[in-house]
Coordinates of N, CA, C and O in Angstrom, one line a residue:
X1 N 104.6 -17.0 57.2 CA 104.8 -16.9 58.6 C 103.6 -17.6 59.3 O 102.4 -17.3 58.9
X2 N 103.8 -18.4 60.2 CA 102.7 -19.1 60.9 C 102.8 -18.9 62.4 O 103.9 -18.8 62.9
X3 N 101.7 -18.8 63.0 CA 101.6 -18.8 64.4 C 100.3 -19.4 64.8 O 99.3 -19.4 64.1
X4 N 100.3 -19.9 66.1 CA 99.1 -20.6 66.6 C 98.3 -19.6 67.5 O 98.9 -18.8 68.2
X5 N 97.0 -19.8 67.4 CA 96.1 -19.0 68.2 C 95.1 -19.9 68.9 O 94.4 -20.7 68.3
X6 N 95.1 -19.8 70.2 CA 94.2 -20.7 70.9 C 92.8 -20.0 71.0 O 92.7 -18.9 71.5
X7 N 91.8 -20.8 70.6 CA 90.4 -20.2 70.8 C 89.9 -20.6 72.1 O 90.5 -21.3 72.9
X8 N 88.7 -20.1 72.4 CA 88.1 -20.4 73.7 C 87.8 -21.9 73.9 O 87.8 -22.4 75.1
X9 N 87.6 -22.6 72.9 CA 87.4 -24.1 73.0 C 88.7 -24.8 73.3 O 88.7 -26.0 73.5
X10 N 89.8 -24.2 73.2 CA 91.1 -24.8 73.5 C 91.7 -25.4 72.2 O 92.8 -25.9 72.3
X11 N 91.1 -25.4 71.1 CA 91.7 -25.9 69.9 C 92.6 -24.9 69.3 O 92.4 -23.7 69.2
X12 N 93.7 -25.4 68.7 CA 94.7 -24.5 68.1 C 94.4 -24.4 66.6 O 94.0 -25.4 66.0
X13 N 94.5 -23.2 66.1 CA 94.2 -23.0 64.7 C 95.4 -22.2 64.1 O 95.9 -21.3 64.7
X14 N 95.9 -22.7 63.0 CA 97.1 -22.1 62.3 C 96.6 -20.9 61.4 O 95.6 -21.1 60.7
X15 N 97.2 -19.8 61.5 CA 96.9 -18.7 60.7 C 98.1 -18.4 59.7 O 99.2 -18.5 60.2
X16 N 97.7 -18.0 58.5 CA 98.8 -17.7 57.5 C 98.8 -16.2 57.2 O 97.7 -15.7 57.0
X17 N 99.9 -15.6 57.2 CA 100.0 -14.3 56.8 C 100.9 -14.3 55.6 O 102.0 -14.7 55.6
X18 N 100.4 -13.7 54.5 CA 101.2 -13.7 53.2 C 101.8 -12.4 53.1 O 101.2 -11.3 53.1
X19 N 103.1 -12.4 52.9 CA 103.9 -11.1 52.7 C 104.5 -11.2 51.4 O 105.5 -11.9 51.1
X20 N 103.9 -10.4 50.4 CA 104.5 -10.5 49.0 C 105.7 -9.7 48.9 O 105.9 -8.6 49.5
X21 N 106.6 -10.2 48.1 CA 107.8 -9.3 47.6 C 108.0 -9.7 46.2 O 108.1 -10.8 45.8
X22 N 108.0 -8.6 45.4 CA 108.1 -8.8 43.9 C 109.3 -8.0 43.4 O 109.5 -6.8 43.8
X23 N 110.1 -8.6 42.5 CA 111.2 -7.9 41.9 C 110.6 -7.1 40.7 O 109.6 -7.5 40.1
X24 N 111.2 -6.0 40.3 CA 110.7 -5.2 39.3 C 110.5 -5.9 37.9 O 109.5 -5.6 37.2
X25 N 111.3 -6.9 37.6 CA 111.1 -7.6 36.3 C 109.9 -8.5 36.3 O 109.4 -8.8 35.2
X26 N 109.3 -8.8 37.5 CA 108.1 -9.7 37.5 C 106.8 -8.9 37.6 O 105.7 -9.5 37.5
X27 N 106.9 -7.6 37.7 CA 105.7 -6.8 37.9 C 104.8 -6.8 36.7 O 103.6 -6.8 36.8
X28 N 105.4 -6.7 35.5 CA 104.6 -6.7 34.2 C 103.8 -8.0 34.1 O 102.6 -8.0 33.7
X29 N 104.4 -9.1 34.5 CA 103.6 -10.4 34.4 C 102.5 -10.4 35.4 O 101.4 -10.9 35.1
X30 N 102.7 -9.9 36.6 CA 101.6 -9.9 37.6 C 100.5 -8.9 37.2 O 99.3 -9.2 37.4
X31 N 100.9 -7.8 36.6 CA 99.9 -6.9 36.2 C 99.0 -7.5 35.1 O 97.8 -7.3 35.1
X32 N 99.7 -8.2 34.1 CA 98.9 -8.8 33.1 C 98.0 -9.9 33.6 O 96.9 -10.1 33.1
X33 N 98.4 -10.6 34.6 CA 97.5 -11.6 35.2 C 96.4 -11.0 36.0 O 95.3 -11.5 35.9
X34 N 96.6 -9.9 36.7 CA 95.6 -9.3 37.5 C 94.6 -8.6 36.7 O 93.4 -8.6 37.0
X35 N 95.0 -8.0 35.6 CA 94.1 -7.2 34.7 C 94.1 -7.8 33.3 O 94.6 -7.2 32.4
X36 N 93.6 -9.0 33.2 CA 93.6 -9.6 31.9 C 92.7 -8.9 30.9 O 93.0 -8.9 29.7
X37 N 91.6 -8.3 31.4 CA 90.7 -7.6 30.5 C 91.1 -6.2 30.0 O 90.5 -5.7 29.1
X38 N 92.1 -5.7 30.6 CA 92.5 -4.3 30.3 C 94.0 -4.2 29.9 O 94.8 -4.9 30.6
X39 N 94.3 -3.5 28.9 CA 95.7 -3.2 28.5 C 96.0 -1.8 28.8 O 95.7 -0.9 28.1
X40 N 96.7 -1.6 29.9 CA 96.9 -0.2 30.5 C 97.7 0.6 29.5 O 97.5 1.8 29.3
X41 N 98.8 0.0 28.9 CA 99.7 0.8 28.0 C 99.1 1.0 26.7 O 99.6 1.9 25.9
X42 N 98.0 0.3 26.3 CA 97.4 0.5 25.0 C 96.2 1.5 25.0 O 95.7 1.8 23.9
X43 N 95.9 2.0 26.1 CA 94.7 2.9 26.2 C 95.1 4.2 25.7 O 96.2 4.7 25.7
X44 N 94.1 4.9 25.2 CA 94.2 6.3 24.8 C 93.8 7.2 25.9 O 92.6 7.2 26.2
X45 N 94.7 7.9 26.5 CA 94.4 8.8 27.7 C 94.1 10.2 27.2 O 94.6 10.7 26.3
X46 N 93.1 10.7 28.0 CA 92.8 12.1 27.8 C 93.6 12.9 28.8 O 93.5 12.8 30.0
X47 N 94.5 13.7 28.2 CA 95.4 14.5 29.0 C 94.7 15.8 29.6 O 93.7 16.2 29.1
X48 N 95.4 16.3 30.6 CA 94.8 17.5 31.2 C 95.3 18.7 30.3 O 96.2 18.7 29.5
X49 N 94.6 19.8 30.6 CA 94.8 21.0 29.7 C 96.2 21.7 30.0 O 96.7 21.6 31.1
X50 N 96.7 22.3 28.9 CA 98.0 23.0 29.1 C 97.9 24.2 30.1 O 98.9 24.6 30.6
X51 N 96.7 24.6 30.4 CA 96.5 25.7 31.3 C 97.0 25.3 32.7 O 97.5 26.2 33.5
X52 N 97.0 24.0 33.0 CA 97.5 23.5 34.3 C 99.0 23.8 34.4 O 99.5 24.3 35.4
X53 N 99.7 23.5 33.3 CA 101.1 23.6 33.2 C 101.5 25.1 33.3 O 102.4 25.5 34.0
X54 N 100.8 25.9 32.5 CA 101.1 27.4 32.4 C 100.9 28.0 33.8 O 101.7 28.8 34.3
X55 N 99.8 27.7 34.5 CA 99.5 28.3 35.8 C 100.6 27.9 36.8 O 101.1 28.7 37.5
X56 N 100.9 26.6 36.8 CA 102.0 26.1 37.7 C 103.3 26.7 37.4 O 104.1 27.0 38.4
X57 N 103.7 26.9 36.2 CA 105.0 27.4 35.8 C 105.1 28.9 36.2 O 106.1 29.3 36.7
X58 N 104.0 29.6 36.0 CA 104.0 31.0 36.4 C 104.1 31.2 37.9 O 105.0 32.0 38.4
X59 N 103.4 30.4 38.7 CA 103.5 30.4 40.2 C 104.9 30.0 40.6 O 105.5 30.6 41.5
X60 N 105.5 29.0 40.0 CA 106.8 28.5 40.3 C 107.9 29.6 40.0 O 108.8 29.8 40.8
X61 N 107.7 30.2 38.8 CA 108.7 31.2 38.4 C 108.6 32.4 39.4 O 109.7 32.9 39.8
X62 N 107.4 32.8 39.8 CA 107.3 33.9 40.7 C 107.9 33.6 42.1 O 108.6 34.4 42.7
X63 N 107.7 32.3 42.5 CA 108.3 31.9 43.8 C 109.8 31.9 43.8 O 110.4 32.3 44.7
X64 N 110.4 31.4 42.7 CA 111.8 31.4 42.6 C 112.4 32.8 42.5 O 113.4 33.1 43.1
X65 N 111.7 33.7 41.8 CA 112.1 35.1 41.7 C 112.1 35.7 43.0 O 113.0 36.5 43.4
X66 N 111.0 35.5 43.8 CA 110.9 36.1 45.1 C 112.0 35.6 46.0 O 112.5 36.3 46.8
X67 N 112.3 34.3 45.9 CA 113.3 33.7 46.8 C 114.7 34.3 46.4 O 115.5 34.6 47.3
X68 N 115.0 34.4 45.2 CA 116.2 35.0 44.7 C 116.3 36.5 45.2 O 117.4 36.9 45.6
X69 N 115.2 37.2 45.1 CA 115.2 38.6 45.5 C 115.4 38.7 47.0 O 116.2 39.6 47.5
X70 N 114.8 37.8 47.8 CA 114.9 37.8 49.2 C 116.3 37.5 49.6 O 116.9 38.2 50.5
X71 N 117.0 36.5 49.0 CA 118.3 36.2 49.3 C 119.3 37.3 48.9 O 120.2 37.6 49.6
X72 N 119.0 38.0 47.8 CA 119.9 39.1 47.4 C 119.7 40.3 48.3 O 120.7 41.0 48.5
X73 N 118.6 40.5 48.9 CA 118.4 41.6 49.8 C 119.0 41.4 51.1 O 119.3 42.3 51.8
X74 N 119.2 40.2 51.5 CA 119.8 39.9 52.8 C 121.3 40.1 52.7 O 122.0 40.4 53.8
X75 N 121.9 40.1 51.5 CA 123.4 40.3 51.4 C 123.6 41.5 50.4 O 123.9 41.3 49.2
X76 N 123.3 42.7 50.8 CA 123.4 43.8 49.8 C 124.8 44.4 49.7 O 125.0 45.6 49.7
X77 N 125.8 43.6 49.6 CA 127.2 44.1 49.5 C 127.5 44.6 48.1 O 128.0 45.8 48.0
X78 N 127.2 43.8 47.1 CA 127.6 44.3 45.8 C 126.5 43.9 44.8 O 125.7 42.9 45.1
X79 N 126.4 44.6 43.7 CA 125.3 44.3 42.7 C 125.5 42.9 42.0 O 124.6 42.3 41.7
X80 N 126.8 42.6 41.8 CA 127.0 41.3 41.1 C 126.7 40.1 42.0 O 126.4 39.0 41.5
X81 N 126.7 40.3 43.3 CA 126.3 39.2 44.2 C 124.8 38.9 44.1 O 124.4 37.7 44.1
X82 N 124.0 39.9 43.9 CA 122.6 39.7 43.8 C 122.3 39.0 42.4 O 121.4 38.2 42.3
X83 N 123.0 39.4 41.4 CA 122.8 38.7 40.1 C 123.3 37.2 40.2 O 122.8 36.4 39.5
X84 N 124.3 37.0 41.1 CA 124.8 35.6 41.4 C 123.7 34.7 41.9 O 123.5 33.6 41.5
X85 N 122.9 35.3 42.9 CA 121.7 34.5 43.4 C 120.7 34.2 42.3 O 120.2 33.1 42.3
X86 N 120.5 35.2 41.5 CA 119.5 34.9 40.4 C 120.0 33.9 39.4 O 119.3 33.0 39.0
X87 N 121.3 33.9 39.1 CA 121.9 32.9 38.1 C 122.0 31.6 38.8 O 122.0 30.5 38.1
X88 N 122.1 31.5 40.1 CA 122.1 30.2 40.8 C 120.7 29.6 40.8 O 120.6 28.4 40.7
X89 N 119.7 30.4 41.0 CA 118.3 29.9 41.0 C 117.8 29.5 39.7 O 116.9 28.7 39.6
X90 N 118.4 30.1 38.6 CA 117.9 29.8 37.3 C 118.0 28.3 36.9 O 117.0 27.7 36.4
X91 N 119.1 27.6 37.0 CA 119.1 26.2 36.7 C 118.3 25.3 37.6 O 117.6 24.4 37.1
X92 N 118.2 25.7 38.8 CA 117.3 24.9 39.8 C 115.8 25.1 39.3 O 115.1 24.1 39.3
X93 N 115.5 26.3 39.0 CA 114.1 26.6 38.5 C 113.8 25.9 37.2 O 112.7 25.3 37.0
X94 N 114.8 25.8 36.3 CA 114.6 25.1 35.0 C 114.4 23.6 35.2 O 113.5 23.0 34.6
X95 N 115.2 23.0 36.1 CA 115.0 21.6 36.4 C 113.7 21.3 37.0 O 112.9 20.4 36.6
X96 N 113.3 22.2 38.0 CA 112.0 22.0 38.6 C 110.9 22.2 37.6 O 109.9 21.4 37.7
X97 N 111.0 23.1 36.7 CA 109.9 23.3 35.7 C 109.9 22.2 34.7 O 108.8 21.8 34.3
X98 N 111.0 21.6 34.4 CA 111.0 20.4 33.5 C 110.3 19.2 34.2 O 109.6 18.5 33.5
X99 N 110.6 19.0 35.5 CA 109.9 17.9 36.2 C 108.4 18.2 36.3 O 107.6 17.3 36.2
X100 N 108.0 19.5 36.4 CA 106.6 19.8 36.4 C 106.0 19.6 35.1 O 104.8 19.1 35.0
X101 N 106.8 19.8 34.0 CA 106.3 19.5 32.6 C 106.0 18.0 32.5 O 105.0 17.6 31.9
X102 N 107.0 17.2 32.9 CA 106.8 15.7 32.8 C 105.5 15.3 33.6 O 104.8 14.4 33.2
X103 N 105.3 15.9 34.8 CA 104.2 15.6 35.6 C 102.9 16.0 34.8 O 101.9 15.2 34.8
X104 N 102.9 17.1 34.2 CA 101.7 17.5 33.4 C 101.5 16.6 32.2 O 100.3 16.2 31.9
X105 N 102.5 16.2 31.5 CA 102.4 15.4 30.3 C 101.8 14.0 30.6 O 101.1 13.4 29.8
X106 N 102.2 13.4 31.8 CA 101.8 12.1 32.1 C 100.4 12.0 32.7 O 99.8 10.9 32.7
X107 N 99.8 13.1 33.2 CA 98.5 13.0 33.9 C 97.4 12.9 32.9 O 97.3 13.7 32.0
X108 N 96.6 11.9 33.1 CA 95.4 11.7 32.2 C 94.5 10.7 32.7 O 94.8 10.0 33.7
X109 N 93.4 10.5 32.0 CA 92.4 9.5 32.4 C 91.9 8.8 31.2 O 91.9 9.4 30.1
X110 N 91.6 7.5 31.3 CA 91.0 6.7 30.2 C 89.9 5.8 30.8 O 90.0 5.4 32.0
X111 N 89.0 5.4 29.9 CA 88.0 4.4 30.3 C 88.1 3.2 29.4 O 88.2 3.4 28.2
X112 N 88.1 2.1 30.0 CA 88.2 0.8 29.3 C 87.2 -0.2 29.9 O 87.4 -0.7 30.9
X113 N 86.1 -0.3 29.2 CA 85.0 -1.2 29.7 C 84.5 -0.7 31.0 O 84.0 0.4 31.1
X114 N 84.6 -1.5 32.0 CA 84.1 -1.2 33.4 C 85.2 -0.5 34.2 O 85.0 -0.4 35.4
X115 N 86.3 -0.2 33.7 CA 87.4 0.4 34.5 C 87.7 1.8 34.1 O 87.7 2.2 32.9
X116 N 88.0 2.6 35.1 CA 88.5 4.0 34.9 C 90.0 3.9 35.3 O 90.4 3.5 36.4
X117 N 90.9 4.3 34.4 CA 92.3 4.3 34.6 C 92.9 5.7 34.7 O 92.7 6.5 33.8
X118 N 93.5 6.1 35.8 CA 94.1 7.4 36.0 C 95.6 7.2 35.9 O 96.2 6.4 36.7
X119 N 96.2 7.9 35.0 CA 97.7 7.8 34.9 C 98.3 9.1 35.3 O 97.8 10.2 35.1
X120 N 99.4 9.0 36.1 CA 100.2 10.1 36.6 C 101.6 9.7 36.9 O 101.9 8.6 37.0
X121 N 102.4 10.7 37.2 CA 103.8 10.4 37.5 C 104.7 11.6 37.1 O 104.3 12.5 36.4
X122 N 106.0 11.5 37.5 CA 106.9 12.5 37.1 C 108.0 11.8 36.2 O 108.0 12.0 35.0
X123 N 108.8 11.0 36.8 CA 109.8 10.3 36.0 C 109.3 8.9 35.6 O 109.3 8.6 34.5
X124 N 108.7 8.2 36.5 CA 108.0 7.0 36.2 C 106.5 7.3 36.0 O 106.0 8.4 36.1
X125 N 105.7 6.2 35.7 CA 104.3 6.4 35.4 C 103.6 5.5 36.4 O 103.9 4.3 36.5
X126 N 102.6 6.0 37.1 CA 101.7 5.3 38.0 C 100.3 5.2 37.4 O 99.8 6.2 36.8
X127 N 99.7 4.0 37.5 CA 98.4 3.9 37.0 C 97.5 3.5 38.1 O 97.8 2.6 38.9
X128 N 96.4 4.1 38.3 CA 95.4 3.7 39.3 C 94.2 3.2 38.5 O 93.5 3.9 37.7
X129 N 93.9 1.9 38.7 CA 92.7 1.3 38.0 C 91.6 1.2 39.0 O 91.7 0.6 40.0
X130 N 90.5 1.8 38.6 CA 89.3 1.8 39.5 C 88.1 1.2 38.7 O 87.8 1.7 37.7
X131 N 87.6 0.1 39.3 CA 86.4 -0.5 38.6 C 85.2 0.6 38.8 O 85.0 1.1 39.9
X132 N 84.6 0.9 37.7 CA 83.6 1.9 37.7 C 82.4 1.6 38.7 O 81.8 2.5 39.3
X133 N 82.1 0.4 38.8 CA 80.9 0.0 39.7 C 81.3 0.2 41.2 O 80.4 0.2 42.0
X134 N 82.5 0.4 41.5 CA 83.0 0.6 42.9 C 83.0 2.0 43.3 O 83.3 2.3 44.5
X135 N 82.8 2.9 42.4 CA 82.9 4.3 42.7 C 81.8 4.7 43.6 O 80.6 4.5 43.2
X136 N 82.1 5.3 44.7 CA 81.0 5.7 45.7 C 80.7 7.2 45.6 O 79.6 7.6 45.9
X137 N 81.6 8.0 45.1 CA 81.4 9.4 44.9 C 82.2 10.0 43.8 O 83.4 9.7 43.7
X138 N 81.5 10.7 43.0 CA 82.2 11.4 41.9 C 81.9 12.9 42.0 O 80.7 13.3 42.0
X139 N 82.9 13.7 42.2 CA 82.8 15.1 42.4 C 83.4 15.9 41.3 O 84.5 15.7 40.9
X140 N 82.6 16.9 40.8 CA 83.1 17.8 39.7 C 83.3 19.1 40.3 O 82.4 19.7 41.0
X141 N 84.5 19.7 40.1 CA 84.8 21.0 40.7 C 85.2 21.9 39.5 O 85.9 21.6 38.6
X142 N 84.6 23.1 39.6 CA 84.9 24.1 38.6 C 84.9 25.5 39.2 O 84.0 26.0 39.8
X143 N 86.1 26.1 39.0 CA 86.2 27.5 39.5 C 85.7 28.5 38.4 O 85.6 28.1 37.3
X144 N 85.5 29.7 38.7 CA 85.1 30.7 37.7 C 86.1 30.8 36.5 O 85.7 30.9 35.4
X145 N 87.4 30.7 36.8 CA 88.3 30.8 35.7 C 88.3 29.5 34.8 O 88.5 29.5 33.6
X146 N 88.1 28.4 35.5 CA 88.0 27.1 34.7 C 86.7 27.1 33.9 O 86.7 26.6 32.8
X147 N 85.6 27.7 34.4 CA 84.4 27.7 33.7 C 84.5 28.6 32.4 O 84.0 28.3 31.4
X148 N 85.3 29.6 32.5 CA 85.5 30.5 31.4 C 86.2 29.8 30.2 O 86.0 30.1 29.1
X149 N 87.1 28.8 30.6 CA 87.8 28.1 29.5 C 87.2 26.7 29.3 O 87.8 25.9 28.5
X150 N 86.0 26.4 29.9 CA 85.4 25.1 29.6 C 86.1 23.9 30.3 O 86.1 22.8 29.7
X151 N 86.7 24.1 31.4 CA 87.5 23.1 32.1 C 86.8 22.8 33.5 O 86.1 23.6 34.0
X152 N 87.1 21.6 34.0 CA 86.7 21.3 35.4 C 87.6 20.1 35.8 O 88.3 19.5 35.1
X153 N 87.6 19.9 37.1 CA 88.3 18.8 37.7 C 87.4 17.8 38.3 O 86.2 18.1 38.6
X154 N 87.8 16.5 38.4 CA 87.0 15.4 38.9 C 87.8 14.7 40.0 O 89.0 14.6 39.9
X155 N 87.0 14.3 41.0 CA 87.5 13.5 42.1 C 86.7 12.3 42.2 O 85.4 12.4 42.3
X156 N 87.3 11.1 42.0 CA 86.6 9.8 42.1 C 87.0 9.2 43.5 O 88.1 9.0 43.8
X157 N 86.0 8.8 44.3 CA 86.2 8.2 45.6 C 85.7 6.8 45.6 O 84.5 6.5 45.2
X158 N 86.5 5.9 46.1 CA 86.1 4.5 46.4 C 86.3 4.3 47.9 O 86.7 5.2 48.6
X159 N 86.0 3.1 48.4 CA 86.1 2.8 49.8 C 87.5 3.1 50.4 O 87.6 3.6 51.5
X160 N 88.5 2.8 49.7 CA 89.9 2.9 50.3 C 90.6 4.2 49.9 O 91.5 4.5 50.7
X161 N 90.2 4.9 48.9 CA 91.0 6.0 48.5 C 90.2 6.9 47.6 O 89.0 6.6 47.2
X162 N 90.8 8.0 47.2 CA 90.2 8.9 46.2 C 91.3 9.4 45.2 O 92.4 9.5 45.6
X163 N 90.9 9.7 44.0 CA 91.8 10.2 43.0 C 91.2 11.4 42.3 O 90.1 11.4 42.0
X164 N 92.1 12.3 42.0 CA 91.6 13.5 41.3 C 92.4 13.7 40.0 O 93.6 13.4 39.9
X165 N 91.7 14.3 39.0 CA 92.3 14.7 37.8 C 91.8 16.1 37.5 O 90.7 16.3 37.3
X166 N 92.8 17.0 37.5 CA 92.4 18.4 37.3 C 92.4 18.8 35.8 O 93.0 18.2 35.0
X167 N 91.7 19.9 35.5 CA 91.8 20.6 34.3 C 91.5 19.8 33.1 O 92.2 19.8 32.1
X168 N 90.4 19.0 33.2 CA 89.9 18.3 32.0 C 88.8 19.1 31.3 O 88.3 20.0 32.0
X169 N 88.5 18.8 30.1 CA 87.4 19.5 29.5 C 86.1 19.1 30.2 O 85.9 18.0 30.5
X170 N 85.3 20.1 30.4 CA 84.1 20.0 31.2 C 83.2 18.9 30.6 O 82.6 18.1 31.3
X171 N 83.1 18.8 29.3 CA 82.2 17.9 28.6 C 82.7 16.4 28.9 O 81.9 15.5 29.2
X172 N 84.0 16.2 29.0 CA 84.6 14.9 29.3 C 84.3 14.5 30.7 O 84.1 13.3 31.0
X173 N 84.4 15.5 31.6 CA 84.2 15.2 33.0 C 82.7 14.8 33.2 O 82.4 13.8 33.9
X174 N 81.8 15.5 32.6 CA 80.4 15.2 32.7 C 80.1 13.8 32.1 O 79.3 13.0 32.7
X175 N 80.7 13.5 31.0 CA 80.6 12.2 30.4 C 81.1 11.1 31.3 O 80.5 10.0 31.4
X176 N 82.2 11.3 31.9 CA 82.8 10.3 32.8 C 82.0 10.1 34.0 O 81.7 8.9 34.4
X177 N 81.4 11.1 34.6 CA 80.5 10.9 35.7 C 79.2 10.2 35.3 O 78.8 9.3 36.0
X178 N 78.7 10.6 34.2 CA 77.5 9.9 33.7 C 77.7 8.4 33.5 O 76.9 7.5 33.8
X179 N 78.9 8.1 32.9 CA 79.3 6.7 32.6 C 79.4 5.9 33.9 O 78.9 4.8 34.0
X180 N 80.1 6.5 34.9 CA 80.3 5.8 36.2 C 79.0 5.6 36.9 O 78.7 4.5 37.4
X181 N 78.1 6.5 36.8 CA 76.7 6.4 37.4 C 76.0 5.3 36.7 O 75.3 4.5 37.3
X182 N 76.1 5.2 35.3 CA 75.4 4.2 34.6 C 75.9 2.8 34.9 O 75.1 1.9 35.2
X183 N 77.2 2.7 35.0 CA 77.8 1.3 35.3 C 77.4 0.9 36.7 O 77.0 -0.2 37.0
X184 N 77.4 1.9 37.7 CA 77.0 1.6 39.0 C 75.5 1.1 39.1 O 75.2 0.2 39.8
X185 N 74.7 1.8 38.4 CA 73.2 1.5 38.4 C 72.9 0.2 37.6 O 72.0 -0.6 38.0
X186 N 73.6 0.0 36.6 CA 73.3 -1.1 35.7 C 73.8 -2.5 36.2 O 73.3 -3.5 35.8
X187 N 74.8 -2.5 37.0 CA 75.4 -3.8 37.5 C 74.8 -4.1 38.8 O 74.5 -3.3 39.6
X188 N 74.7 -5.4 39.1 CA 74.2 -5.9 40.4 C 75.4 -6.3 41.2 O 75.2 -6.9 42.3
X189 N 76.6 -6.1 40.8 CA 77.8 -6.5 41.6 C 77.9 -5.6 42.8 O 77.7 -4.4 42.8
X190 N 78.4 -6.2 43.9 CA 78.6 -5.5 45.1 C 79.9 -4.7 45.0 O 80.9 -5.1 44.4
X191 N 79.9 -3.5 45.6 CA 81.1 -2.6 45.6 C 82.1 -3.0 46.6 O 83.2 -2.5 46.7
X192 N 81.7 -3.9 47.5 CA 82.7 -4.4 48.6 C 83.6 -5.4 48.0 O 83.5 -6.1 47.2

């Protein structure tokens, strides 16, 4: 798209706006070109703890049970009707829990050279590639229950966004923060 813009001197200058559109079959080629130094699919990711899945599943199960009980109490006509609500909620809860399981399995973090790669998703997989020298803030969060099991969460912030990975082993979170600080201090590259 081109349009002309008149400056104060009266000269016209052409400006170009690039609007990319990529078909799904071309994305792999573009990713390989953009990240030649890194092989996202070949990395070994550190997954989050199973306690994240267990905690979420228990909360989800209690929420579905409470919803089924609430719906059954609104229509107290017959006992088999209240069991009907429970049997209706069971397959929905099972599908929801399976999607939550996929979400838990895909979430992880890996380090490759100067890059930190965060992987997540439910049905598909999303990768967030962050150059370690661009990290402006690294936050470690640990609740008392997480401390008891040696877990903590990390949030990495750059100028445009931040990304969190929960329920990692505390030792790995500390190592990741130390590595990012080392890369930031050791390089003279601008984070802009």
